[in-house]
mmCIF file of C-alpha atoms and ligand atoms in Angstrom:
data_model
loop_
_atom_site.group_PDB
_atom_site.id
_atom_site.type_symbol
_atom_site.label_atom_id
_atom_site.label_comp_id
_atom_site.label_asym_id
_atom_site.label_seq_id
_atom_site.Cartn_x
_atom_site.Cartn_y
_atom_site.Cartn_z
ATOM 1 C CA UNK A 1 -0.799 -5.620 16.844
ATOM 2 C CA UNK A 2 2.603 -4.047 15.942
ATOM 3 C CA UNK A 3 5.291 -6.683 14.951
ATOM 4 C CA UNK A 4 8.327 -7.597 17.397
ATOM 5 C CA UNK A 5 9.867 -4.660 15.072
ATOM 6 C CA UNK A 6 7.165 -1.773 16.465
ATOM 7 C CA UNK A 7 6.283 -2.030 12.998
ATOM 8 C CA UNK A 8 2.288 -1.288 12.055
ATOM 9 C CA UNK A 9 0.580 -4.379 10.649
ATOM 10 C CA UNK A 10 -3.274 -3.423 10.179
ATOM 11 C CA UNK A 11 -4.340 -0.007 9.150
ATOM 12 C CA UNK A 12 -8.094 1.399 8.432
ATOM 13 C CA UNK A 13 -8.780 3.960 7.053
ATOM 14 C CA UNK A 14 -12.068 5.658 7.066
ATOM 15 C CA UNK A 15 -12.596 7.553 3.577
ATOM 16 C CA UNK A 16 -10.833 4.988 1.613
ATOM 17 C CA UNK A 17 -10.749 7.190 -1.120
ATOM 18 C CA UNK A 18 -9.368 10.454 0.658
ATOM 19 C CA UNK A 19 -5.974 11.452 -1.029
ATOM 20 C CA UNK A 20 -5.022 12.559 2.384
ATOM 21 C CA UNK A 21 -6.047 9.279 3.937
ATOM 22 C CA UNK A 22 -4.237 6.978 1.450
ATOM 23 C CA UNK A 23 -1.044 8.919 1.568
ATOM 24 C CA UNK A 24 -0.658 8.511 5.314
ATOM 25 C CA UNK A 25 -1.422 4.658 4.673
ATOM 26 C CA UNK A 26 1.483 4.704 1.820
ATOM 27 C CA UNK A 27 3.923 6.219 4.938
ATOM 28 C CA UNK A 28 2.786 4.015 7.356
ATOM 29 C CA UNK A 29 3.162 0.910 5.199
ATOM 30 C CA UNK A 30 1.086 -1.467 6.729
ATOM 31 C CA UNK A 31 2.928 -5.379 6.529
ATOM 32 C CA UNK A 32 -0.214 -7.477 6.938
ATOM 33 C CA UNK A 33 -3.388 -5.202 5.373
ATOM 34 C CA UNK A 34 -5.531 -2.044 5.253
ATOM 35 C CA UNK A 35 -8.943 -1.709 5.070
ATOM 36 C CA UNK A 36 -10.211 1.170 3.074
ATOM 37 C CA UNK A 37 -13.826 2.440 3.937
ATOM 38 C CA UNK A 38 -16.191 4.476 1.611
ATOM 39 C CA UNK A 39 -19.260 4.587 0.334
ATOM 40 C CA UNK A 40 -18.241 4.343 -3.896
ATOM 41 C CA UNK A 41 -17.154 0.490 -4.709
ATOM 42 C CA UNK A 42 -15.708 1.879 -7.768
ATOM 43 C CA UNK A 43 -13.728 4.639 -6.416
ATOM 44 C CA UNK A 44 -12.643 2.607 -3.441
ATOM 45 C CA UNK A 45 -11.430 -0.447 -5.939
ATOM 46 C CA UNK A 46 -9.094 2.425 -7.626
ATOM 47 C CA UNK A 47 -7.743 3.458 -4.629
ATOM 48 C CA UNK A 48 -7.166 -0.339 -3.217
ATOM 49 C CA UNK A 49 -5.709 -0.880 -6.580
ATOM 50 C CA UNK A 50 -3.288 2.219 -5.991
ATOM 51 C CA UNK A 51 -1.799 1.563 -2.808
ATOM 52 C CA UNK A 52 -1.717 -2.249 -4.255
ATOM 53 C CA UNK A 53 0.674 -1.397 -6.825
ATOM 54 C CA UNK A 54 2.624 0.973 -4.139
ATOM 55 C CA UNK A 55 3.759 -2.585 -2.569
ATOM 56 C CA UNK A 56 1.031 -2.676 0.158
ATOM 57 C CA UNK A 57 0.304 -6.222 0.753
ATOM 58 C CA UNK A 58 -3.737 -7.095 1.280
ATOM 59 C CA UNK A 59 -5.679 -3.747 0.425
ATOM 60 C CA UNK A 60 -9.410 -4.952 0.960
ATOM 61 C CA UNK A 61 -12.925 -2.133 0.762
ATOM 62 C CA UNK A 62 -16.030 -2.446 2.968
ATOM 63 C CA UNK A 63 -18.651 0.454 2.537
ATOM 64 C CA UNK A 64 -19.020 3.426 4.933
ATOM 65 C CA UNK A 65 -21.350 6.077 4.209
ATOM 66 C CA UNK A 66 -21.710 9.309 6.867
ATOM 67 C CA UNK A 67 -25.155 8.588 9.036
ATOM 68 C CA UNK A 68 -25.380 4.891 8.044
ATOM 69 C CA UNK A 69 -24.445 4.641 11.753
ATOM 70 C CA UNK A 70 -25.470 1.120 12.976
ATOM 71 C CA UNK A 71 -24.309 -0.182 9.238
ATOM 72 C CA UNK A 72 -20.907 0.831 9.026
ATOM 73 C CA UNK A 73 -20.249 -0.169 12.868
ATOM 74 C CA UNK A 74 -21.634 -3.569 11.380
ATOM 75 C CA UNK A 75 -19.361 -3.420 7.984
ATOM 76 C CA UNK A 76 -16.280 -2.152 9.656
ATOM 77 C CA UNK A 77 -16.405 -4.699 12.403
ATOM 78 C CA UNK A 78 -16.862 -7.487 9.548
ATOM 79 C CA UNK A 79 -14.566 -6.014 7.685
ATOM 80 C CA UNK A 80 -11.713 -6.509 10.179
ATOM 81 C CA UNK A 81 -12.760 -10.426 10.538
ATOM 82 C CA UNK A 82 -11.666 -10.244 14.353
ATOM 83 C CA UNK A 83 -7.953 -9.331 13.438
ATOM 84 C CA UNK A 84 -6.671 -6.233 15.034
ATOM 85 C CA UNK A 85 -5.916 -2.865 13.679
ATOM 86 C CA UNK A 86 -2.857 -0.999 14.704
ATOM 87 C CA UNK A 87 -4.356 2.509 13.207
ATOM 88 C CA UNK A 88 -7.757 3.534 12.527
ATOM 89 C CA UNK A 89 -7.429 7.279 10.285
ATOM 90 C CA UNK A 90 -10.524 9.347 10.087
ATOM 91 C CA UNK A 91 -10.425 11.312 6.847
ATOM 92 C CA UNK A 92 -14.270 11.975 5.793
ATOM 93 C CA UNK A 93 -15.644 15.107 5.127
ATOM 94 C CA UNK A 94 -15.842 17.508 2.153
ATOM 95 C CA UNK A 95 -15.281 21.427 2.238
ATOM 96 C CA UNK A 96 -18.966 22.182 0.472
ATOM 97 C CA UNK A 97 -19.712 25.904 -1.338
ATOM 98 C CA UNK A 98 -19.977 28.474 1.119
ATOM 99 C CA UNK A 99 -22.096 31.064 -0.766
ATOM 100 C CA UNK A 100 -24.516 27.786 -1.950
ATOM 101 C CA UNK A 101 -24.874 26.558 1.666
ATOM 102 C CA UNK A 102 -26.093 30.059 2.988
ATOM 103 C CA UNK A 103 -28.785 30.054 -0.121
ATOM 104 C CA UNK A 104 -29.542 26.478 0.144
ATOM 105 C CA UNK A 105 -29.259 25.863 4.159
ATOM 106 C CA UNK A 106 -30.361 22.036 2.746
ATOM 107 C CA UNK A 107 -26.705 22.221 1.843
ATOM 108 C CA UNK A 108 -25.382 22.738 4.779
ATOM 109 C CA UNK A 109 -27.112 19.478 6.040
ATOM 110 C CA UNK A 110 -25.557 17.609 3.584
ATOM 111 C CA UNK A 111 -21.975 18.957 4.643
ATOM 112 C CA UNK A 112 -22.582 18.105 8.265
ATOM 113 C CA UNK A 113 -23.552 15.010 7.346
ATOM 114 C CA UNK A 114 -20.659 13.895 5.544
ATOM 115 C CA UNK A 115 -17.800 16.461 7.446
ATOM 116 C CA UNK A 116 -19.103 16.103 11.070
ATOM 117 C CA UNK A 117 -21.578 13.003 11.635
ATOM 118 C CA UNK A 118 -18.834 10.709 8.843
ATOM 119 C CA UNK A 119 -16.108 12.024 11.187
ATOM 120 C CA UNK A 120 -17.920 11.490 14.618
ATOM 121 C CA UNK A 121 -19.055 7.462 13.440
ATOM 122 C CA UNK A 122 -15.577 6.973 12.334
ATOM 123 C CA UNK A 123 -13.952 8.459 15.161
ATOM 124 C CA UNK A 124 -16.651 6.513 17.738
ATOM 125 C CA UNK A 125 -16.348 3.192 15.718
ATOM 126 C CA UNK A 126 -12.776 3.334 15.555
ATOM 127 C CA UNK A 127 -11.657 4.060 18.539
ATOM 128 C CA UNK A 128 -14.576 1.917 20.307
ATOM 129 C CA UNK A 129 -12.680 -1.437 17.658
ATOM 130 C CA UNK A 130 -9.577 -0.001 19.619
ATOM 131 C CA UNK A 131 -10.638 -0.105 22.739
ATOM 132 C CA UNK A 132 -11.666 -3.518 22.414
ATOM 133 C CA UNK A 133 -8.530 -5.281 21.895
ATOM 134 C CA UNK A 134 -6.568 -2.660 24.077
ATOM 135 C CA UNK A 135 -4.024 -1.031 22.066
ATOM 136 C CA UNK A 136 -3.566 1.298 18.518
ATOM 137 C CA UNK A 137 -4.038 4.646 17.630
ATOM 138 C CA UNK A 138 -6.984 7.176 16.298
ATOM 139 C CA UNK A 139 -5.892 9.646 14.009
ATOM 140 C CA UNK A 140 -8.068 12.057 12.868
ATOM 141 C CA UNK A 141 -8.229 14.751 10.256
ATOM 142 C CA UNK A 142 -9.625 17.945 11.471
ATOM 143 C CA UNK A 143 -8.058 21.380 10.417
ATOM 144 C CA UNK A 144 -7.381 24.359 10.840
ATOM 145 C CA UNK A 145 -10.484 26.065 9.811
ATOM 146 C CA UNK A 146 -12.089 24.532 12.988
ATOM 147 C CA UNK A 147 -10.206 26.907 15.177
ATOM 148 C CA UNK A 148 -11.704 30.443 14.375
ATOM 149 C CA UNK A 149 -15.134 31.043 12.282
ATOM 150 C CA UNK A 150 -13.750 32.199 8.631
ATOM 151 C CA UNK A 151 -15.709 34.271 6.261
ATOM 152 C CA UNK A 152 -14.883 31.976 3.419
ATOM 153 C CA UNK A 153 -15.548 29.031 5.384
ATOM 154 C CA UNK A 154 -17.361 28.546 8.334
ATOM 155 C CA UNK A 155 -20.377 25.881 7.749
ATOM 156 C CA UNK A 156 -17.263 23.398 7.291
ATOM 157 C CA UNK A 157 -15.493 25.246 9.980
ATOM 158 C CA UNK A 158 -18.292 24.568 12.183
ATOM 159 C CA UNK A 159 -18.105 20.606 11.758
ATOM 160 C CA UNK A 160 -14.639 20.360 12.149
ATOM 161 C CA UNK A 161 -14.832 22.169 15.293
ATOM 162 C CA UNK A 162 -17.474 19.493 16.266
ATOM 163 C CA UNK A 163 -15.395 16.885 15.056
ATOM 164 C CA UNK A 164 -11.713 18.741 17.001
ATOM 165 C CA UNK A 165 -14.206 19.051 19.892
ATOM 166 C CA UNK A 166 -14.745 15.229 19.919
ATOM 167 C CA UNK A 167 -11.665 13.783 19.046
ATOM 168 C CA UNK A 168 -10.110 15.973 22.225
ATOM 169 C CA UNK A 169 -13.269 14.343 24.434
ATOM 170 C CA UNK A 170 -12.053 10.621 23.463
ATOM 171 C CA UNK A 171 -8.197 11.175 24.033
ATOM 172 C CA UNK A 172 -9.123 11.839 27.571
ATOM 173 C CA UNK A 173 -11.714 9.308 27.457
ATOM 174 C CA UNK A 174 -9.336 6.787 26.487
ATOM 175 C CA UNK A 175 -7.273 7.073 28.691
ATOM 176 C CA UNK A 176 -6.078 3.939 30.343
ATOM 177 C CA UNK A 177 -7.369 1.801 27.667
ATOM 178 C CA UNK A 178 -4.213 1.523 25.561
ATOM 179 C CA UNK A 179 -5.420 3.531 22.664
ATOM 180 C CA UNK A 180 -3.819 6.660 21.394
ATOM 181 C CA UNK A 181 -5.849 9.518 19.958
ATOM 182 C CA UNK A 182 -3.382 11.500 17.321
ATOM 183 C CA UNK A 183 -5.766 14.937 15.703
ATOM 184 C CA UNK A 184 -4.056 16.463 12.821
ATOM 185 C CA UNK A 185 -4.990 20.037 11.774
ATOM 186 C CA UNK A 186 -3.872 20.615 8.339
ATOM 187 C CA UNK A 187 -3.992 24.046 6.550
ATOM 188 C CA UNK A 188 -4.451 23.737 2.802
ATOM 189 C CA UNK A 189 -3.590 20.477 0.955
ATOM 190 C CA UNK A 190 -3.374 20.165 -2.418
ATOM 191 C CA UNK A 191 -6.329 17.212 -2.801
ATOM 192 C CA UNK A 192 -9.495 16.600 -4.543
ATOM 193 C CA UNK A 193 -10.915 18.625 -1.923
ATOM 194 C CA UNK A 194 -9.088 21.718 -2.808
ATOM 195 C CA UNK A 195 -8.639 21.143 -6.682
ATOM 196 C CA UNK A 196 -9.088 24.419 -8.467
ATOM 197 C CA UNK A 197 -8.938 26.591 -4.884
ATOM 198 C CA UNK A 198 -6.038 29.116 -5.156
ATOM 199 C CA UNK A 199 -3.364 27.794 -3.044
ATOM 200 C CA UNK A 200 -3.384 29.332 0.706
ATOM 201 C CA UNK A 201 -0.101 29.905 2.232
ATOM 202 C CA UNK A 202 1.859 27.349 3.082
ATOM 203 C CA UNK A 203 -0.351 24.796 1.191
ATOM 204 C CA UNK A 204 1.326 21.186 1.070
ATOM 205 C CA UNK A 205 0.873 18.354 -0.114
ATOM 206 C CA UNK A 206 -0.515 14.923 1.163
ATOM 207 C CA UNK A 207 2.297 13.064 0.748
ATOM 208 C CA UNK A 208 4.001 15.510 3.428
ATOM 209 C CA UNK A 209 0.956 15.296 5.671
ATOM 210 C CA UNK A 210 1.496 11.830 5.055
ATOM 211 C CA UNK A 211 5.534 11.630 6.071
ATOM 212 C CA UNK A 212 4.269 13.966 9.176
ATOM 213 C CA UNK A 213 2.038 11.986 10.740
ATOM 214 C CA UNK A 214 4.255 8.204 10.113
ATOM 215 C CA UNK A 215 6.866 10.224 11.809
ATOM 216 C CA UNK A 216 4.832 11.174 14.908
ATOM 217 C CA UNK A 217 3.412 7.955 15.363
ATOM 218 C CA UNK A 218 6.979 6.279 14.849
ATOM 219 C CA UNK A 219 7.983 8.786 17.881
ATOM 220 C CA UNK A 220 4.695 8.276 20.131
ATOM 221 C CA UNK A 221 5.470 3.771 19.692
ATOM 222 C CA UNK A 222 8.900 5.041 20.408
ATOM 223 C CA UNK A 223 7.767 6.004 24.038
ATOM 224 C CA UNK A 224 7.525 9.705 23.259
ATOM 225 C CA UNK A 225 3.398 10.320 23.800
ATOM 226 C CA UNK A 226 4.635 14.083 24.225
ATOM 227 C CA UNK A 227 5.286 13.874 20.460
ATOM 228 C CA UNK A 228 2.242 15.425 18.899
ATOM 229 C CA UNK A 229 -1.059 14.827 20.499
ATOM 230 C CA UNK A 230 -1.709 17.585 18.588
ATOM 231 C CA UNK A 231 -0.205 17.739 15.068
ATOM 232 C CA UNK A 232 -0.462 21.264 13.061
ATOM 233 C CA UNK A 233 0.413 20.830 8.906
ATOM 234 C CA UNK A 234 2.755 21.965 8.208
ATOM 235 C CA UNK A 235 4.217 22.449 11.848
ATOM 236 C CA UNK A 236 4.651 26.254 11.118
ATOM 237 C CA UNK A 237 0.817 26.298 11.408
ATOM 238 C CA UNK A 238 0.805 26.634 14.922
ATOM 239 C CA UNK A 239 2.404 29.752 14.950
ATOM 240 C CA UNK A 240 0.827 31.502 12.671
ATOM 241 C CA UNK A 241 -2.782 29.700 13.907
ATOM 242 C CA UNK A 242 -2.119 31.421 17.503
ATOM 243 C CA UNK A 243 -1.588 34.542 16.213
ATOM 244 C CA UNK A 244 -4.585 34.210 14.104
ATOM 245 C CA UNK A 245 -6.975 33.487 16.926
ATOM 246 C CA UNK A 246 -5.337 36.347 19.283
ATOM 247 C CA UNK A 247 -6.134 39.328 16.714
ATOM 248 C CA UNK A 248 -9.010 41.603 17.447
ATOM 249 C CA UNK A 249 -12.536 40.793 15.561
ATOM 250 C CA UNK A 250 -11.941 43.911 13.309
ATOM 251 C CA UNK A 251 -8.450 43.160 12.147
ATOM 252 C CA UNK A 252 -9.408 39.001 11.409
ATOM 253 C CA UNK A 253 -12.119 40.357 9.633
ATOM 254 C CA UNK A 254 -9.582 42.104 7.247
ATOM 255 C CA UNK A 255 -7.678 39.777 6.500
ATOM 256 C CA UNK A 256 -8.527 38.199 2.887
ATOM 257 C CA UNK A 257 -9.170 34.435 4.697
HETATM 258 N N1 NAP B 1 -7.545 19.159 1.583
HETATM 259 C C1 NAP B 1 -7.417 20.052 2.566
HETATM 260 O O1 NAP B 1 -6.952 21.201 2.344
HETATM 261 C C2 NAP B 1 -7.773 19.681 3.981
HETATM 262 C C3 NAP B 1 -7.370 20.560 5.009
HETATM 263 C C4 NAP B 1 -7.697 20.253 6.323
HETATM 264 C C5 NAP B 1 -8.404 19.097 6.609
HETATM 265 N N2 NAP B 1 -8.796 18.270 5.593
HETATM 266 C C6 NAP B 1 -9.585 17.085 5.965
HETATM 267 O O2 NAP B 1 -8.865 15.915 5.597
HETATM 268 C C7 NAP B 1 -9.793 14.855 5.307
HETATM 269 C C8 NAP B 1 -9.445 14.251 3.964
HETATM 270 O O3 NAP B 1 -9.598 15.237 2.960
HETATM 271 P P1 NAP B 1 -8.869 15.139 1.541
HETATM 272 O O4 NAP B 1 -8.190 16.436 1.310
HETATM 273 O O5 NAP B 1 -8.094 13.883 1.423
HETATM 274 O O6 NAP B 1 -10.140 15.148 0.574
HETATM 275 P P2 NAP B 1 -10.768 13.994 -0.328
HETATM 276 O O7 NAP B 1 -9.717 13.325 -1.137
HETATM 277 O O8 NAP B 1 -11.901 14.671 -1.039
HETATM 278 O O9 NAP B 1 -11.334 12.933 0.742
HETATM 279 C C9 NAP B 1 -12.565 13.098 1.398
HETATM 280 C C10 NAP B 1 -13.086 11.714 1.748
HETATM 281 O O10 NAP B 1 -14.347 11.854 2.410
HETATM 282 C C11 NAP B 1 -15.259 10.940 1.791
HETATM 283 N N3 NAP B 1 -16.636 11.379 1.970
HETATM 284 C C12 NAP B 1 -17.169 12.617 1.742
HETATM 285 N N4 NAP B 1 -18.466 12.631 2.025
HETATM 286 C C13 NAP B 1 -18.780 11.368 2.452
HETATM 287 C C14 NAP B 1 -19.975 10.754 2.890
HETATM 288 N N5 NAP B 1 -21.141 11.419 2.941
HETATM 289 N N6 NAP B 1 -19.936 9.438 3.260
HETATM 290 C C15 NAP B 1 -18.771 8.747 3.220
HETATM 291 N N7 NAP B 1 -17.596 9.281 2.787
HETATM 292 C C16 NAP B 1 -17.615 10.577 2.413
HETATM 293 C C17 NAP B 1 -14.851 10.942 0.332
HETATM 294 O O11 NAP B 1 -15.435 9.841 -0.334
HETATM 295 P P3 NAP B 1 -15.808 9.897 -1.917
HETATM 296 O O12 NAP B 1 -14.570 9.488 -2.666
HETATM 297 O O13 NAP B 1 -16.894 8.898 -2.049
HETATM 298 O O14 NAP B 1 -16.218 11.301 -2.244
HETATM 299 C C18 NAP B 1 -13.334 10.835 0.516
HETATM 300 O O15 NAP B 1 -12.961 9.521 0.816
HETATM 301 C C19 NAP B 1 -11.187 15.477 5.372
HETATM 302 O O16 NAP B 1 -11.743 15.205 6.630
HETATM 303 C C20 NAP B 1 -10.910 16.970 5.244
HETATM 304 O O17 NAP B 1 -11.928 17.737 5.854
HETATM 305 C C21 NAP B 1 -8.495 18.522 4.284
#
């Protein structure tokens, strides 16, 4: 439960280790705890050991691993120890090898396995914990590549679609129930998951995805639920995503994306 303040108490974050996912936990700044979720103990350790010495009081790890299903409901309830959780962020998933995936379709199991199933148990578990004690907010990390099929792209593409697809469904599920579903479509960020990708235009980095999405929540507990349902980064991304899905087959397929 937000302090008397509006401030944010409990965060969990699902891909404990995600760079994007730990630097909207270092904006949020959590008073009480976070929970950071992943399936490598060492990894996670690091990254509870990062945010620990970034002044964030009680950083604890519980393992989550994409189709464990019934286990990580089980570890992520446990993990929480009946205290609530003012944001649950869904930030699993890895971008995969194209050109591999379409030799080795096993590949593209694997990818859907960690980019849409990881993302649908988060998003289900999370916002299910939500639901339960009537208030707090879902974000969750889809992108832009879920919004038109990309050459370069489009296994990943494909499960973030899925995953846009669901986290859309549960907002209006939700409705009612006190909980707030925030989807974030970044372009490209400069994380693990892009490290040695040539930069796309207007790349950023976490940190601002990070500052973005503290600042829409901070508007949405304000009153404003206008602010940002759906949250394009960098904002610019919008634009230049609706002129991307308006262009004729021919001239998208042109375009070096
Ligand atoms: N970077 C970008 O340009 C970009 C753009 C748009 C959207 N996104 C999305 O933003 C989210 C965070 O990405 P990021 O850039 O922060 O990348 P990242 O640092 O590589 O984080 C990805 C996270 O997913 C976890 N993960 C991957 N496969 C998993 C599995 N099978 N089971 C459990 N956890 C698994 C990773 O855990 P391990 O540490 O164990 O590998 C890591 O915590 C992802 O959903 C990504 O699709 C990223």
């Amino acid at each position: 439960m937000r302090d008397g303040m509006g401030r944010i108490q409990h965060v969990l974050l699902i891909g404990g280790t995600s760079d994007i996912g730990r630097a909207i936990v270092a904006s949020l700044r959590p008073s009480e705890g976070t929970v950071l979720a992943g399936r490598d103990p060492d990894a996670l350790r690091t990254a509870a050991s990062g945010l620990a010495s970034a002044g964030l009081p009680n950083v604890t790890t519980c393992p989550f691993v994409a189709g464990d299903g019934r286990a990580n409901e089980e570890s992520l309830t446990q993990a929480l120890q009946g205290r609530d959780v003012d944001v649950v962020i869904v930030a699993v998933g890895e971008l995969g090898d194209q050109r591999l995936i379409e030799a080795e379709p096993s590949e593209g199991s694997r990818l859907a396995t960690s980019t849409y199933v990881g993302g649908l148990e988060g998003s289900l578990i999370g916002s299910r914990l939500l639901a339960s004690q009537g208030h707090g907010t879902l974000v969750v990390l889809s992108s832009v590549a879920a919004l038109r099929p990309r050459r370069s792209n489009f296994v990943y593409g494909s499960a973030k679609a899925g995953l846009d697809f669901l986290a859309r469904g549960l907002r209006d599920a939700l409705r009612g129930t006190g909980v707030d579903v925030v989807l974030v479509r970044p372009g490209f960020v400069h994380s693990r998951m892009t490290e040695g990708l040539p930069a796309a235009p207007l790349a950023i980095t976490p940190s601002a995805v990070g500052a973005q999405v503290a600042r829409i929540l901070a508007r949405r507990a304000g009153g404003r639920r206008a602010a940002g349902s759906v949250v394009y980064a960098p904002p610019a991304l919008r634009y230049v995503m609706a002129v991307l899905r308006a262009l004729p087959g021919p001239v998208f397929r042109r375009l070096p994306l």
